[in-house]
PDB file of C-alpha atoms in Angstrom:
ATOM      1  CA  UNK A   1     -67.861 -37.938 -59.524  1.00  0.00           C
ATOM      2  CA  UNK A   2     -65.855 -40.179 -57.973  1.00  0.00           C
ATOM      3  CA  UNK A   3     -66.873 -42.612 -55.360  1.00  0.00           C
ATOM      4  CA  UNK A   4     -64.670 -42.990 -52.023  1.00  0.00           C
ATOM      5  CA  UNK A   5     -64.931 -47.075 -52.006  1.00  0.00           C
ATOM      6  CA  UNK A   6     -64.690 -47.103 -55.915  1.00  0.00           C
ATOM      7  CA  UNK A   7     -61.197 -48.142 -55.959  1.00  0.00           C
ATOM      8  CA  UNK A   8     -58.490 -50.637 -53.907  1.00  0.00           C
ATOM      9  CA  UNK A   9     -56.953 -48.527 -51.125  1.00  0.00           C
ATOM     10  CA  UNK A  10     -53.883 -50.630 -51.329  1.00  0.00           C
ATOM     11  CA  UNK A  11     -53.302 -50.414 -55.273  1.00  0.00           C
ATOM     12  CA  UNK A  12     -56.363 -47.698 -56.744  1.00  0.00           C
ATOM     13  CA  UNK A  13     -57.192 -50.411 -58.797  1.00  0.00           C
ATOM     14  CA  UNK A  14     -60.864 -50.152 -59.932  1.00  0.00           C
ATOM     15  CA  UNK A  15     -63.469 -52.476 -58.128  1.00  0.00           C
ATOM     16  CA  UNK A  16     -65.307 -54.492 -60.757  1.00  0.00           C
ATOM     17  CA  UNK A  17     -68.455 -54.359 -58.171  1.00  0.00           C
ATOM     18  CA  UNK A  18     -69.791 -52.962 -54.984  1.00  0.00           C
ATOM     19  CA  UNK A  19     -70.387 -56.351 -53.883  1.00  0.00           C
ATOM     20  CA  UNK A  20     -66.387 -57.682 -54.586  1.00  0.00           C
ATOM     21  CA  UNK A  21     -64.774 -58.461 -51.286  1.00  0.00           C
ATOM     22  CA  UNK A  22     -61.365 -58.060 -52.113  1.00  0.00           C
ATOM     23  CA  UNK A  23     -59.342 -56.808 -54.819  1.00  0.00           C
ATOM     24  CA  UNK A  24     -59.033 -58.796 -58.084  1.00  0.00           C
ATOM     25  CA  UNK A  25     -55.224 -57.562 -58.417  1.00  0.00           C
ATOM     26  CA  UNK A  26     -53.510 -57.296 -54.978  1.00  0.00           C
ATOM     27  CA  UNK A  27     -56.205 -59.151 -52.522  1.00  0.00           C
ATOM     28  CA  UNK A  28     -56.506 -56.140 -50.484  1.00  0.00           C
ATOM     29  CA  UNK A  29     -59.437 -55.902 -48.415  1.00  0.00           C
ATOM     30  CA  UNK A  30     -62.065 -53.650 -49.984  1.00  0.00           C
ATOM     31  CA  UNK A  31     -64.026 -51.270 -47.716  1.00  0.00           C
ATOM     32  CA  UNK A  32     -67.612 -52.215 -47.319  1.00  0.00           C
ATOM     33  CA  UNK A  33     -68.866 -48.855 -46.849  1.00  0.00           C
ATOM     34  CA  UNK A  34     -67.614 -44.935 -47.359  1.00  0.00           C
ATOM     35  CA  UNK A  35     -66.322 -43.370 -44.154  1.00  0.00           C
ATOM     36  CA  UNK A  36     -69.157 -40.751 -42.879  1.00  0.00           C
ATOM     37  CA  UNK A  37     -68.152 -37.433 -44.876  1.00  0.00           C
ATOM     38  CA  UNK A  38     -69.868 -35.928 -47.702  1.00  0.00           C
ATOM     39  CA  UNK A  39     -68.699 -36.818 -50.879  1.00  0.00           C
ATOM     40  CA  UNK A  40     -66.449 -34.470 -53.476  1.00  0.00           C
ATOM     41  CA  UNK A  41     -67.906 -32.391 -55.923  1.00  0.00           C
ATOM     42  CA  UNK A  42     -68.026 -32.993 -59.827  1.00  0.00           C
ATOM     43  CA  UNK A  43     -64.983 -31.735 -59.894  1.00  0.00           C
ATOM     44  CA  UNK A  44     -62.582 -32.864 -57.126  1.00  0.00           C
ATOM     45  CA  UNK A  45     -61.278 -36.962 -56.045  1.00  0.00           C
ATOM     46  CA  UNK A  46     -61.922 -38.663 -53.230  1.00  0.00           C
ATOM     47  CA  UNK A  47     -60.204 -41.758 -52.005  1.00  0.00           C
ATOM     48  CA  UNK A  48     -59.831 -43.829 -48.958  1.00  0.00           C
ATOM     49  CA  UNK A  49     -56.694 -45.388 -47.686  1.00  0.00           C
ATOM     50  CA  UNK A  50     -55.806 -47.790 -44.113  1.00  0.00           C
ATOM     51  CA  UNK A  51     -53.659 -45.267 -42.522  1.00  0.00           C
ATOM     52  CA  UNK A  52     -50.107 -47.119 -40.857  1.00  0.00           C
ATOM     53  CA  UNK A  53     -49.804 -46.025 -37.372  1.00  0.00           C
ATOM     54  CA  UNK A  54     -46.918 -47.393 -35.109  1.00  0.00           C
ATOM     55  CA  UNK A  55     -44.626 -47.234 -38.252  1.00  0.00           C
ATOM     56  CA  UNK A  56     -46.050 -43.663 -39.608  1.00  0.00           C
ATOM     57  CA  UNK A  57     -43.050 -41.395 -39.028  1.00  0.00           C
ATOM     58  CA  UNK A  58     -45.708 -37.837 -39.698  1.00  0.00           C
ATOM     59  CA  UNK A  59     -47.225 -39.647 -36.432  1.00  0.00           C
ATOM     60  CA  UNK A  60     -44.119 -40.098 -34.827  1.00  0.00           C
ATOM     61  CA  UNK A  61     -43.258 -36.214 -34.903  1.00  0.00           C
ATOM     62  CA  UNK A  62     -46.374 -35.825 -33.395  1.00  0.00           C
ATOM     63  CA  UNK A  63     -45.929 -37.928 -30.545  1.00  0.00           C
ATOM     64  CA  UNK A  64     -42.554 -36.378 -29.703  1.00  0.00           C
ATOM     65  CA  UNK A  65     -44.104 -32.439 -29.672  1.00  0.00           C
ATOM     66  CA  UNK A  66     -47.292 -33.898 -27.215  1.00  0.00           C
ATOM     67  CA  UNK A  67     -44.391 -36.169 -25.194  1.00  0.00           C
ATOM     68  CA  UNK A  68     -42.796 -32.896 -25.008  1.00  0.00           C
ATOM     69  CA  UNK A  69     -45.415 -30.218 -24.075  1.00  0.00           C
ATOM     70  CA  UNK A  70     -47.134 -33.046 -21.879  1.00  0.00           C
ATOM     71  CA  UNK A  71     -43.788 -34.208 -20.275  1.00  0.00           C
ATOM     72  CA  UNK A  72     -43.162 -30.058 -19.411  1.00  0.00           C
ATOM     73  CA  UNK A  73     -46.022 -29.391 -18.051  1.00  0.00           C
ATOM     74  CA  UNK A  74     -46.208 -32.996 -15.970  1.00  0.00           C
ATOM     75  CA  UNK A  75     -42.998 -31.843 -14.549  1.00  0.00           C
ATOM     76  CA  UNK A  76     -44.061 -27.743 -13.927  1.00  0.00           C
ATOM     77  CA  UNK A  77     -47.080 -29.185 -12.097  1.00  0.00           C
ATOM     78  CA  UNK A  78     -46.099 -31.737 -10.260  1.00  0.00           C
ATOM     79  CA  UNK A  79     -42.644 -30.712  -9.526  1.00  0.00           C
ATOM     80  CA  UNK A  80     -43.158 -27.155  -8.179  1.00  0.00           C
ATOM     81  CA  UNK A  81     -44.897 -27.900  -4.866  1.00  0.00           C
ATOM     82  CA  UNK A  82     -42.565 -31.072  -3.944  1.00  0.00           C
ATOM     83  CA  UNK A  83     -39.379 -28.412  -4.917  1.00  0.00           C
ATOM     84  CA  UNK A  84     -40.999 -25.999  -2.048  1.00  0.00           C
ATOM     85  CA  UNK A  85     -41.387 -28.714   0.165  1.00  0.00           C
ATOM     86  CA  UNK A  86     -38.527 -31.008  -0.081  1.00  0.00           C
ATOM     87  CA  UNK A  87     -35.804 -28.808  -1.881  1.00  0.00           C
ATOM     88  CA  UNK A  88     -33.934 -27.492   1.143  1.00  0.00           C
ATOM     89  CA  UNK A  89     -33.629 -30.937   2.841  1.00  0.00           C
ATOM     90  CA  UNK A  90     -32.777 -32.990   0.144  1.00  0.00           C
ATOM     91  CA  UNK A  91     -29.736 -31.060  -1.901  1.00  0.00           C
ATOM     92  CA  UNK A  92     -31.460 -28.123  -3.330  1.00  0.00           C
ATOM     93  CA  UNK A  93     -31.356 -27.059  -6.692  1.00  0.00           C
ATOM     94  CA  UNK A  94     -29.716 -30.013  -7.664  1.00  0.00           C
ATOM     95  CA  UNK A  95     -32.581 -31.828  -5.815  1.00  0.00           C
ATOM     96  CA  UNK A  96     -34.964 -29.653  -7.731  1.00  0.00           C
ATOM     97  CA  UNK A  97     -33.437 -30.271 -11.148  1.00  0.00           C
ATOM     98  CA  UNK A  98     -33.409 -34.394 -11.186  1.00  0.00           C
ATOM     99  CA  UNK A  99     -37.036 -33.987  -9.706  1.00  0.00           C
ATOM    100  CA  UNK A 100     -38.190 -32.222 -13.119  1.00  0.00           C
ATOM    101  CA  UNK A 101     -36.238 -34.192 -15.551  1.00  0.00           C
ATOM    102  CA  UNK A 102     -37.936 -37.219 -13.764  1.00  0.00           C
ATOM    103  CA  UNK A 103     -41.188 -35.954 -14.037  1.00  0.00           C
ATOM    104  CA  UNK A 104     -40.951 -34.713 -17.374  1.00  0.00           C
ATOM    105  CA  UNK A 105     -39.865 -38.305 -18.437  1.00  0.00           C
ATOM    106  CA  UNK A 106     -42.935 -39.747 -16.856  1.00  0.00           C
ATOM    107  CA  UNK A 107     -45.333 -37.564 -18.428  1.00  0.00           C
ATOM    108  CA  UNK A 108     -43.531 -38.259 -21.663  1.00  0.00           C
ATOM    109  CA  UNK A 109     -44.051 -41.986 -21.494  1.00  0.00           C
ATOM    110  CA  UNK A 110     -47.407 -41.630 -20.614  1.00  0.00           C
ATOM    111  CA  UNK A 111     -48.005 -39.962 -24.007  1.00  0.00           C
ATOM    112  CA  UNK A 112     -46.231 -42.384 -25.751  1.00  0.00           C
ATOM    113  CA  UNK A 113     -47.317 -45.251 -24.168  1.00  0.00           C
ATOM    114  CA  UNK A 114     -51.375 -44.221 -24.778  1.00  0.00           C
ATOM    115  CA  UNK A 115     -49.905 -43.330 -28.274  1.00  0.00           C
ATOM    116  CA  UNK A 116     -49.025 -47.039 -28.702  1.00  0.00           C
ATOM    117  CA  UNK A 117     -52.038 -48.718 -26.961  1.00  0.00           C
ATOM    118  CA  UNK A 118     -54.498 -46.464 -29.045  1.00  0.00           C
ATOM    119  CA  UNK A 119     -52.398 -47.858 -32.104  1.00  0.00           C
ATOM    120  CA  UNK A 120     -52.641 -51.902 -31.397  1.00  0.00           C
ATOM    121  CA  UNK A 121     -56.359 -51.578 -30.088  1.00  0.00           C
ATOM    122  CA  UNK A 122     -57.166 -50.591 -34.198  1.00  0.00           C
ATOM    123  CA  UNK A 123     -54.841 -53.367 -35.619  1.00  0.00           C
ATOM    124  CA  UNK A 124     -52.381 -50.474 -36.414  1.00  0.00           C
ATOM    125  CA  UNK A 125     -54.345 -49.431 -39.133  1.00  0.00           C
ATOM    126  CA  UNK A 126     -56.997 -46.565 -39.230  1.00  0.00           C
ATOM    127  CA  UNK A 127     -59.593 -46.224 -42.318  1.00  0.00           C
ATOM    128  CA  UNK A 128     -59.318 -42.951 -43.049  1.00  0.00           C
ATOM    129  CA  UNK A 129     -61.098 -40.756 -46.350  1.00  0.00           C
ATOM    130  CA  UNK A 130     -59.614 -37.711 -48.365  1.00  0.00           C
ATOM    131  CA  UNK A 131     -61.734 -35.389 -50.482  1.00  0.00           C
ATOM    132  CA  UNK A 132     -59.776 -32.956 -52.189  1.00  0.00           C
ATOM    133  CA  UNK A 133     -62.262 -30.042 -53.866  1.00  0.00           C
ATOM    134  CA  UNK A 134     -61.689 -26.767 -55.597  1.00  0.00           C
ATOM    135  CA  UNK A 135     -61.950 -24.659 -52.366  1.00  0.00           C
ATOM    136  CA  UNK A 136     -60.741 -27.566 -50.007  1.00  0.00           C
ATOM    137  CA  UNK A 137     -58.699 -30.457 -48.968  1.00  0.00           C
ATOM    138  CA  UNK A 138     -60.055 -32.539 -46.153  1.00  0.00           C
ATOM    139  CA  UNK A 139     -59.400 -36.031 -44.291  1.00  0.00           C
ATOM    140  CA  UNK A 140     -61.936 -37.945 -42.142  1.00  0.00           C
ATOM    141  CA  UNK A 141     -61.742 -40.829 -40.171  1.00  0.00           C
ATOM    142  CA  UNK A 142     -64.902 -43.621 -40.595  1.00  0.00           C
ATOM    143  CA  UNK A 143     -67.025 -44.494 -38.199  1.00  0.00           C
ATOM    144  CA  UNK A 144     -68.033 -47.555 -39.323  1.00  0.00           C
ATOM    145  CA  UNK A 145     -64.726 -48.853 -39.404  1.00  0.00           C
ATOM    146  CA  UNK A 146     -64.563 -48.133 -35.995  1.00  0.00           C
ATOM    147  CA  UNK A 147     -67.636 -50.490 -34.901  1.00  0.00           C
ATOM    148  CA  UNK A 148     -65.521 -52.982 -36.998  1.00  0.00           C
ATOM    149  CA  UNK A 149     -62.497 -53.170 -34.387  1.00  0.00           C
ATOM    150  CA  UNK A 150     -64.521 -53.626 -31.263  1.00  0.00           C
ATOM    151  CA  UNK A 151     -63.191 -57.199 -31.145  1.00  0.00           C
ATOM    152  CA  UNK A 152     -59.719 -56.059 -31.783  1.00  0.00           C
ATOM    153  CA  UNK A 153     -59.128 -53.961 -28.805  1.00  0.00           C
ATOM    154  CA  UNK A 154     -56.777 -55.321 -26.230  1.00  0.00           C
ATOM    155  CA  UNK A 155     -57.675 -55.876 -22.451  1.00  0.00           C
ATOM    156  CA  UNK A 156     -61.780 -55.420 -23.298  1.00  0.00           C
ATOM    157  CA  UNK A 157     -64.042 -57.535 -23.509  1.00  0.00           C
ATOM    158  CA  UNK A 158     -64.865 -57.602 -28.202  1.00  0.00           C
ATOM    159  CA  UNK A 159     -68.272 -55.818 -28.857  1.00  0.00           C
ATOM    160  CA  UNK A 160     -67.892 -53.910 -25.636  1.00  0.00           C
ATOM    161  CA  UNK A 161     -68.624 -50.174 -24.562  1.00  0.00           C
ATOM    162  CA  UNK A 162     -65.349 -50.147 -23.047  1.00  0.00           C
ATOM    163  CA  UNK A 163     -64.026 -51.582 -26.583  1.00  0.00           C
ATOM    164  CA  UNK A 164     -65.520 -49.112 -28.810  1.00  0.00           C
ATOM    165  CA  UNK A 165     -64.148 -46.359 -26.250  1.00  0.00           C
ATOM    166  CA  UNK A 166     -60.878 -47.665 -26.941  1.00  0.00           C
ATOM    167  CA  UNK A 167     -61.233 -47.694 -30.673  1.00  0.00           C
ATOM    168  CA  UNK A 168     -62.660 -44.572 -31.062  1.00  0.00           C
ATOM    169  CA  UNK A 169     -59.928 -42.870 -28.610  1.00  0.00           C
ATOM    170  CA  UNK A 170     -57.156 -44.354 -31.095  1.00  0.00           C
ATOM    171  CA  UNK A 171     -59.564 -42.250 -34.176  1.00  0.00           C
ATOM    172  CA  UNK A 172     -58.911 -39.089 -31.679  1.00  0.00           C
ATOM    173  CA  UNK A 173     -55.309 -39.619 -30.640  1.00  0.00           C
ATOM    174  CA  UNK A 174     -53.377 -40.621 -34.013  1.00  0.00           C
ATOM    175  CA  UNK A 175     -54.602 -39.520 -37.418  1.00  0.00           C
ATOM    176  CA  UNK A 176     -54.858 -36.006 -37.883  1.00  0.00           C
ATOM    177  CA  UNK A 177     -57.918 -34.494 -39.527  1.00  0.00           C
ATOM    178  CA  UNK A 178     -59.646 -31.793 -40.345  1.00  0.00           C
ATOM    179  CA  UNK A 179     -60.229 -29.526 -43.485  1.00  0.00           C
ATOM    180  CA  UNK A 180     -57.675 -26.743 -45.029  1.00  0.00           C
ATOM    181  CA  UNK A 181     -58.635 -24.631 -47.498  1.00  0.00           C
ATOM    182  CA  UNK A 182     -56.799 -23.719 -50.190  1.00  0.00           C
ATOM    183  CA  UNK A 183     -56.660 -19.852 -49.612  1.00  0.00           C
ATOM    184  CA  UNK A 184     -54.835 -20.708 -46.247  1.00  0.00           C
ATOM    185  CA  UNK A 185     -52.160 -23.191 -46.783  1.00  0.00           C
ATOM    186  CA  UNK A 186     -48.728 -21.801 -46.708  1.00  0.00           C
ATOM    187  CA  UNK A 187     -46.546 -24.556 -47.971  1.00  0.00           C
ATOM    188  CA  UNK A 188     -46.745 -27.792 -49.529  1.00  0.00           C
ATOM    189  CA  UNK A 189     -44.692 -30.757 -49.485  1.00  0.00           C
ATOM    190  CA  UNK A 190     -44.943 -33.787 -51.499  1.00  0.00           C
ATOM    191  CA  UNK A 191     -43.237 -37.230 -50.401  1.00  0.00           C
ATOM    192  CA  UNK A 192     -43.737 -39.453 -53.276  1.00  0.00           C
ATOM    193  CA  UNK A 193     -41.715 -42.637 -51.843  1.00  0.00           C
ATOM    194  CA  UNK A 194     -44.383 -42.451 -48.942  1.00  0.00           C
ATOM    195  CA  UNK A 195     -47.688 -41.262 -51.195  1.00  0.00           C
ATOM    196  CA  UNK A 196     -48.339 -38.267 -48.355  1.00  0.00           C
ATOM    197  CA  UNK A 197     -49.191 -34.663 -49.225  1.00  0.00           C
ATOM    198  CA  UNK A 198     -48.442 -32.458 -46.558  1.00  0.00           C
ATOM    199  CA  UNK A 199     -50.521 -28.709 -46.257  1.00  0.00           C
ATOM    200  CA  UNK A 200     -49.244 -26.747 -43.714  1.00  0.00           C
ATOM    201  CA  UNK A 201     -51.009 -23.810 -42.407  1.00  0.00           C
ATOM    202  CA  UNK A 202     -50.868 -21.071 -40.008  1.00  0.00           C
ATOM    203  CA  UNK A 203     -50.497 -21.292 -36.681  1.00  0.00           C
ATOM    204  CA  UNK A 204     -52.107 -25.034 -36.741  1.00  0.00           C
ATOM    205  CA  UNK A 205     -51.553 -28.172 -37.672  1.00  0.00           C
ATOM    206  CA  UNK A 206     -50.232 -29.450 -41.215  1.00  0.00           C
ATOM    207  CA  UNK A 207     -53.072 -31.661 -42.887  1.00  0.00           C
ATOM    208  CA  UNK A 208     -51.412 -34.713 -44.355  1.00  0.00           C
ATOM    209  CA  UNK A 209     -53.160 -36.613 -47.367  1.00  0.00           C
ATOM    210  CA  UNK A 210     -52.451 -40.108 -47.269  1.00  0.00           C
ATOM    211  CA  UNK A 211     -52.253 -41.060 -50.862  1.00  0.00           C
ATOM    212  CA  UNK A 212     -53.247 -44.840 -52.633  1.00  0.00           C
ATOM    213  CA  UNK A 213     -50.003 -45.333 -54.808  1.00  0.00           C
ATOM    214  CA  UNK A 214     -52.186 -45.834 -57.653  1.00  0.00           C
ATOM    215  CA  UNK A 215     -53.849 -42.238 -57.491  1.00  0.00           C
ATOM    216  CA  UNK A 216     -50.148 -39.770 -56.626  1.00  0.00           C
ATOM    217  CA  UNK A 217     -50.273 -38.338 -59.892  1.00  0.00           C
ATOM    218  CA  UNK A 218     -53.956 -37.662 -60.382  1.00  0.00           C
ATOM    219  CA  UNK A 219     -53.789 -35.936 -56.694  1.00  0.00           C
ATOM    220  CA  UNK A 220     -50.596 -34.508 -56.609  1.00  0.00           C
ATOM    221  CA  UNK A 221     -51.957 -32.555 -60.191  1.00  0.00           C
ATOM    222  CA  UNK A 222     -54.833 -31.549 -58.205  1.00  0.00           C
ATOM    223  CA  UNK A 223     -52.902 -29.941 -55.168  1.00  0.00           C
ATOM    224  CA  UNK A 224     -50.361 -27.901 -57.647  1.00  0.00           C
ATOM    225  CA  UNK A 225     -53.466 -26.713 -59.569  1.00  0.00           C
ATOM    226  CA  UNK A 226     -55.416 -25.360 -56.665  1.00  0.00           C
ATOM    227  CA  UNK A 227     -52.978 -24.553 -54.337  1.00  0.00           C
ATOM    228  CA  UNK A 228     -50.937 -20.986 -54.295  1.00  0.00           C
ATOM    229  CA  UNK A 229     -47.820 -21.251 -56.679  1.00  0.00           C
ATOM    230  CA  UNK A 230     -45.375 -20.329 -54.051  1.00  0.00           C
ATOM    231  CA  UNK A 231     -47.278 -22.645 -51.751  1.00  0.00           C
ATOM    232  CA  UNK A 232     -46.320 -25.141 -54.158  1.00  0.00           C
ATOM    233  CA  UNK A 233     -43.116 -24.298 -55.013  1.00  0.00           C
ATOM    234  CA  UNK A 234     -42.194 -24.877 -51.049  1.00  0.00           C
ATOM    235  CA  UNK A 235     -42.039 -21.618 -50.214  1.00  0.00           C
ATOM    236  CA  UNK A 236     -43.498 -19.660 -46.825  1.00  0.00           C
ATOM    237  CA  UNK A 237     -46.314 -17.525 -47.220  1.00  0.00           C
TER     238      UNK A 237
END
């Protein structure tokens, strides 16, 4: 079995100890303690890995969809009532039409801008652990990393309630997580310069595995081997 702190998240070097600090070959950090999920099987990997944020272009895609749907629906809200009110006295439907777009920018800068926030309260980084088993693939964001950035969240006060709030909104708002199993992801897509396996599925989210460099081959092997073949191959099932 293997353990989820057992290795450098940076480089999947091997730690020489539980008690070592920081790696012996890059002088990454090392995590002092698994994120809260079970671990694999004797069969399947696990691994943990600090998750980019701001600069994490799988997170910017999401951002633009919720700016989107958010921005939309800002604008349908908000926009509708002042249009029945206001239209006929202030240029009518051309009135109407400025007062969306404007509303539907809004609500799409309030997305981003809690986007961003929620990223710089964690330090732009999020621990995050991946088990991949044969029925399974799965991510999970740590808890106990997040009672470690209480002190870096802006505008609070470190250690907090308002703090660990903060902290554990940025867990909720920016990684994705969840579990996919294998009998229901429809396509696969590796991105090797970036180490991220992506599992998309039905009518939900795609599950992204964030991948230590040192570890792409041993997981990538382990997605083509459990996954469909025409799942694999990049084709829609």
């Amino acid at each position: 079995m293997v353990a989820i702190v057992d290795r450098c998240h940076s480089c999947g070097t091997k730690r020489r100890s539980m008690e070592e600090r920081f790696c012996h070959k890059c002088g990454a950090g090392l995590p002092e303690a698994p994120p809260e999920m079970a671990p694999p099987p004797a069969d399947g990997i696990a691994w943990s890995r600090a998750v980019p944020i701001i600069n994490n272009r799988y997170l910017w895609i999401r951002w633009g969809w919720a700016a989107l749907y958010f921005g939309a629906g800002f604008a349908v809200l908000l926009g509708t009532p002042l249009v029945v009110l206001y239209a006929e006295g202030n240029g009518g439907a051309g009135f109407a039409i400025k007062l969306f777009l404007v509303l539907g920018l809004v609500g799409a800068a309030v997305v981003i801008g809690a986007a961003l926030f929620a990223a710089v309260s964690v330090g732009n980084r999020l621990m995050m652990a991946f088990v991949l088993s044969p029925v399974s693939a799965a991510a999970r964001t740590s808890g106990k990393e997040l009672e470690g950035v209480e002190s870096a969240a802006l505008l609070f006060a470190p250690g907090s309630r308002d703090a660990r709030n903060s902290a554990q909104a940025a867990a909720l708002l920016l990684p994705p997580e969840g579990e996919a199993k294998w009998k229901d992801v429809r396509r696969v897509q590796f991105d090797a310069p970036r180490c991220v396996i992506t599992l998309r599925r039905r009518w939900r989210h795609p599950l992204r595995l964030y991948v230590v460099p040192g570890r792409w081959t041993e997981a990538e092997a382990f997605v083509r081997e459990h996954a469909s073949p025409a799942a694999v191959a990049g084709k829609r099932t």
